[in-house]
Tab-separated table of C-alpha atoms and ligand atoms in Angstrom:
chain	number	residue	atom	x	y	z
J	1	UNK	CA	188.035	-3.803	70.713
J	2	UNK	CA	190.120	-0.659	70.733
J	3	UNK	CA	190.611	0.816	74.160
J	4	UNK	CA	191.008	4.550	74.635
J	5	UNK	CA	194.567	5.505	75.531
J	6	UNK	CA	193.510	6.431	79.047
J	7	UNK	CA	192.311	2.871	79.708
J	8	UNK	CA	195.703	1.259	79.286
J	9	UNK	CA	196.867	2.189	82.765
J	10	UNK	CA	193.855	0.295	84.148
J	11	UNK	CA	194.890	-3.009	82.573
J	12	UNK	CA	196.289	-5.467	85.127
J	13	UNK	CA	199.225	-6.330	82.860
J	14	UNK	CA	201.554	-3.389	82.700
J	15	UNK	CA	204.682	-4.077	80.682
J	16	UNK	CA	207.410	-2.287	82.616
J	17	UNK	CA	210.297	-2.782	80.216
J	18	UNK	CA	211.458	-4.710	77.184
J	19	UNK	CA	213.658	-6.860	79.429
J	20	UNK	CA	215.491	-8.806	76.752
J	21	UNK	CA	215.460	-10.378	73.331
J	22	UNK	CA	216.363	-14.067	73.393
J	23	UNK	CA	218.557	-15.345	70.561
J	24	UNK	CA	219.214	-19.053	70.026
J	25	UNK	CA	222.820	-19.923	69.175
J	26	UNK	CA	224.675	-23.167	68.645
J	27	UNK	CA	227.949	-21.939	70.166
J	28	UNK	CA	227.687	-19.500	73.062
J	29	UNK	CA	231.426	-18.768	73.173
J	30	UNK	CA	231.508	-17.926	69.483
J	31	UNK	CA	228.401	-15.743	69.767
J	32	UNK	CA	229.857	-13.851	72.748
J	33	UNK	CA	233.124	-13.347	70.875
J	34	UNK	CA	231.135	-12.017	67.914
J	35	UNK	CA	229.150	-9.514	69.987
J	36	UNK	CA	232.374	-8.349	71.621
J	37	UNK	CA	234.226	-7.962	68.330
J	38	UNK	CA	231.384	-6.437	66.303
J	39	UNK	CA	229.632	-4.294	68.905
J	40	UNK	CA	232.040	-4.038	71.838
J	41	UNK	CA	229.582	-5.470	74.353
J	42	UNK	CA	229.982	-8.352	76.773
J	43	UNK	CA	227.903	-10.355	79.246
J	44	UNK	CA	226.943	-9.129	82.706
J	45	UNK	CA	225.467	-12.496	83.738
J	46	UNK	CA	226.115	-15.968	82.514
J	47	UNK	CA	224.502	-19.076	83.955
J	48	UNK	CA	223.108	-22.510	83.331
J	49	UNK	CA	219.320	-22.577	83.734
J	50	UNK	CA	218.441	-26.250	84.052
J	51	UNK	CA	214.697	-25.534	84.138
J	52	UNK	CA	214.937	-24.142	80.607
J	53	UNK	CA	217.624	-26.505	79.347
J	54	UNK	CA	219.967	-23.688	78.387
J	55	UNK	CA	223.165	-21.926	79.204
J	56	UNK	CA	222.453	-18.242	78.865
J	57	UNK	CA	224.487	-15.056	78.733
J	58	UNK	CA	222.916	-11.642	79.314
J	59	UNK	CA	224.541	-8.722	77.505
J	60	UNK	CA	223.343	-5.330	78.755
J	61	UNK	CA	222.339	-2.868	76.017
J	62	UNK	CA	220.796	0.348	77.284
J	63	UNK	CA	218.074	-0.614	79.751
J	64	UNK	CA	217.590	-4.068	78.238
J	65	UNK	CA	219.585	-7.190	77.500
J	66	UNK	CA	220.479	-9.393	74.580
J	67	UNK	CA	220.058	-12.932	75.904
J	68	UNK	CA	222.135	-15.528	74.076
J	69	UNK	CA	220.841	-19.069	74.562
J	70	UNK	CA	222.733	-22.268	73.902
J	71	UNK	CA	220.784	-25.481	74.517
J	72	UNK	CA	222.171	-28.004	77.023
J	73	UNK	CA	220.890	-30.854	74.836
J	74	UNK	CA	219.160	-31.438	71.499
J	75	UNK	CA	215.879	-32.526	73.163
J	76	UNK	CA	215.202	-29.162	74.814
J	77	UNK	CA	212.927	-26.371	73.532
J	78	UNK	CA	215.875	-24.293	72.277
J	79	UNK	CA	217.599	-27.414	70.903
J	80	UNK	CA	214.479	-28.257	68.890
J	81	UNK	CA	214.186	-24.628	67.741
J	82	UNK	CA	217.772	-24.714	66.405
J	83	UNK	CA	217.144	-28.024	64.653
J	84	UNK	CA	214.023	-26.661	62.955
J	85	UNK	CA	214.851	-23.008	62.337
J	86	UNK	CA	218.572	-22.518	62.864
J	87	UNK	CA	220.106	-19.704	64.872
J	88	UNK	CA	218.109	-16.531	65.330
J	89	UNK	CA	215.551	-14.564	67.301
J	90	UNK	CA	213.771	-16.943	69.685
J	91	UNK	CA	211.613	-14.724	71.921
J	92	UNK	CA	211.051	-11.259	73.330
J	93	UNK	CA	210.692	-10.765	77.085
J	94	UNK	CA	208.669	-8.127	78.901
J	95	UNK	CA	209.095	-7.289	82.567
J	96	UNK	CA	205.952	-7.303	84.691
J	97	UNK	CA	205.428	-6.465	88.364
J	98	UNK	CA	203.410	-9.609	89.134
J	99	UNK	CA	203.586	-12.663	86.955
J	100	UNK	CA	200.563	-14.259	88.673
J	101	UNK	CA	198.370	-11.255	87.909
J	102	UNK	CA	199.673	-11.129	84.331
J	103	UNK	CA	198.967	-14.848	83.789
J	104	UNK	CA	195.499	-14.571	85.331
J	105	UNK	CA	194.663	-11.654	83.048
J	106	UNK	CA	195.992	-13.455	79.961
J	107	UNK	CA	194.075	-16.601	80.924
J	108	UNK	CA	190.874	-14.559	81.193
J	109	UNK	CA	191.656	-13.080	77.773
J	110	UNK	CA	191.830	-16.596	76.324
J	111	UNK	CA	195.516	-16.226	75.502
J	112	UNK	CA	197.315	-19.404	74.467
J	113	UNK	CA	199.747	-19.887	77.336
J	114	UNK	CA	202.690	-22.260	77.341
J	115	UNK	CA	203.063	-21.859	81.110
J	116	UNK	CA	199.938	-21.711	83.276
J	117	UNK	CA	202.140	-20.944	86.270
J	118	UNK	CA	205.579	-19.345	86.669
J	119	UNK	CA	208.807	-21.266	86.458
J	120	UNK	CA	212.381	-20.352	87.384
J	121	UNK	CA	214.459	-18.309	84.929
J	122	UNK	CA	217.906	-16.745	85.060
J	123	UNK	CA	218.838	-13.966	87.522
J	124	UNK	CA	216.512	-15.512	90.112
J	125	UNK	CA	213.564	-14.327	88.017
J	126	UNK	CA	210.231	-16.076	87.656
J	127	UNK	CA	209.141	-16.407	84.051
J	128	UNK	CA	206.286	-17.694	81.885
J	129	UNK	CA	205.916	-18.078	78.133
J	130	UNK	CA	202.987	-17.191	75.872
J	131	UNK	CA	202.696	-19.277	72.692
J	132	UNK	CA	203.827	-17.634	69.425
J	133	UNK	CA	200.523	-18.621	67.824
J	134	UNK	CA	198.728	-16.379	70.320
J	135	UNK	CA	199.840	-13.042	68.915
J	136	UNK	CA	201.989	-11.947	66.021
J	137	UNK	CA	203.884	-15.204	65.621
J	138	UNK	CA	206.186	-14.208	68.469
J	139	UNK	CA	207.102	-16.257	71.513
J	140	UNK	CA	206.649	-13.879	74.446
J	141	UNK	CA	208.267	-14.326	77.832
J	142	UNK	CA	207.014	-12.546	80.925
J	143	UNK	CA	209.652	-11.817	83.546
J	144	UNK	CA	209.205	-10.927	87.212
J	145	UNK	CA	212.523	-10.119	88.825
J	146	UNK	CA	213.072	-10.869	92.533
J	147	UNK	CA	212.205	-7.951	94.789
Z	201	LIG	CO1	214.413	-15.118	77.865
């Protein structure tokens, strides 16, 4: 069903920003060197996120980030992605004000969720993933940053 433009502000899931695009890489150092050499940009944050099985680096670009992800082991989601698909775009992440409200709304919509409840992400954020088969073949991450 198409909603009139005026109805969008009434939806409980308001996407506040395209927070980041997540890119799977096999060698984080090499990828960071490449971004620095090609585009003159470097990471603002870099951290190991055990809950996701990755080391990640966040490169600020405008109001968003490029998130480079190197798996900590082969038997992690990003490790399996690299094995199957090789390096490349892994997910897009939207910022929301409340991840619980967003997940509840998506659940009511019948969305195919990977995470029924939030889990810890980088930057102290809480995150949840929506399955790529749900919409447009794209893995979507919802991000709620700490207040
Ligand atoms: Co991400």
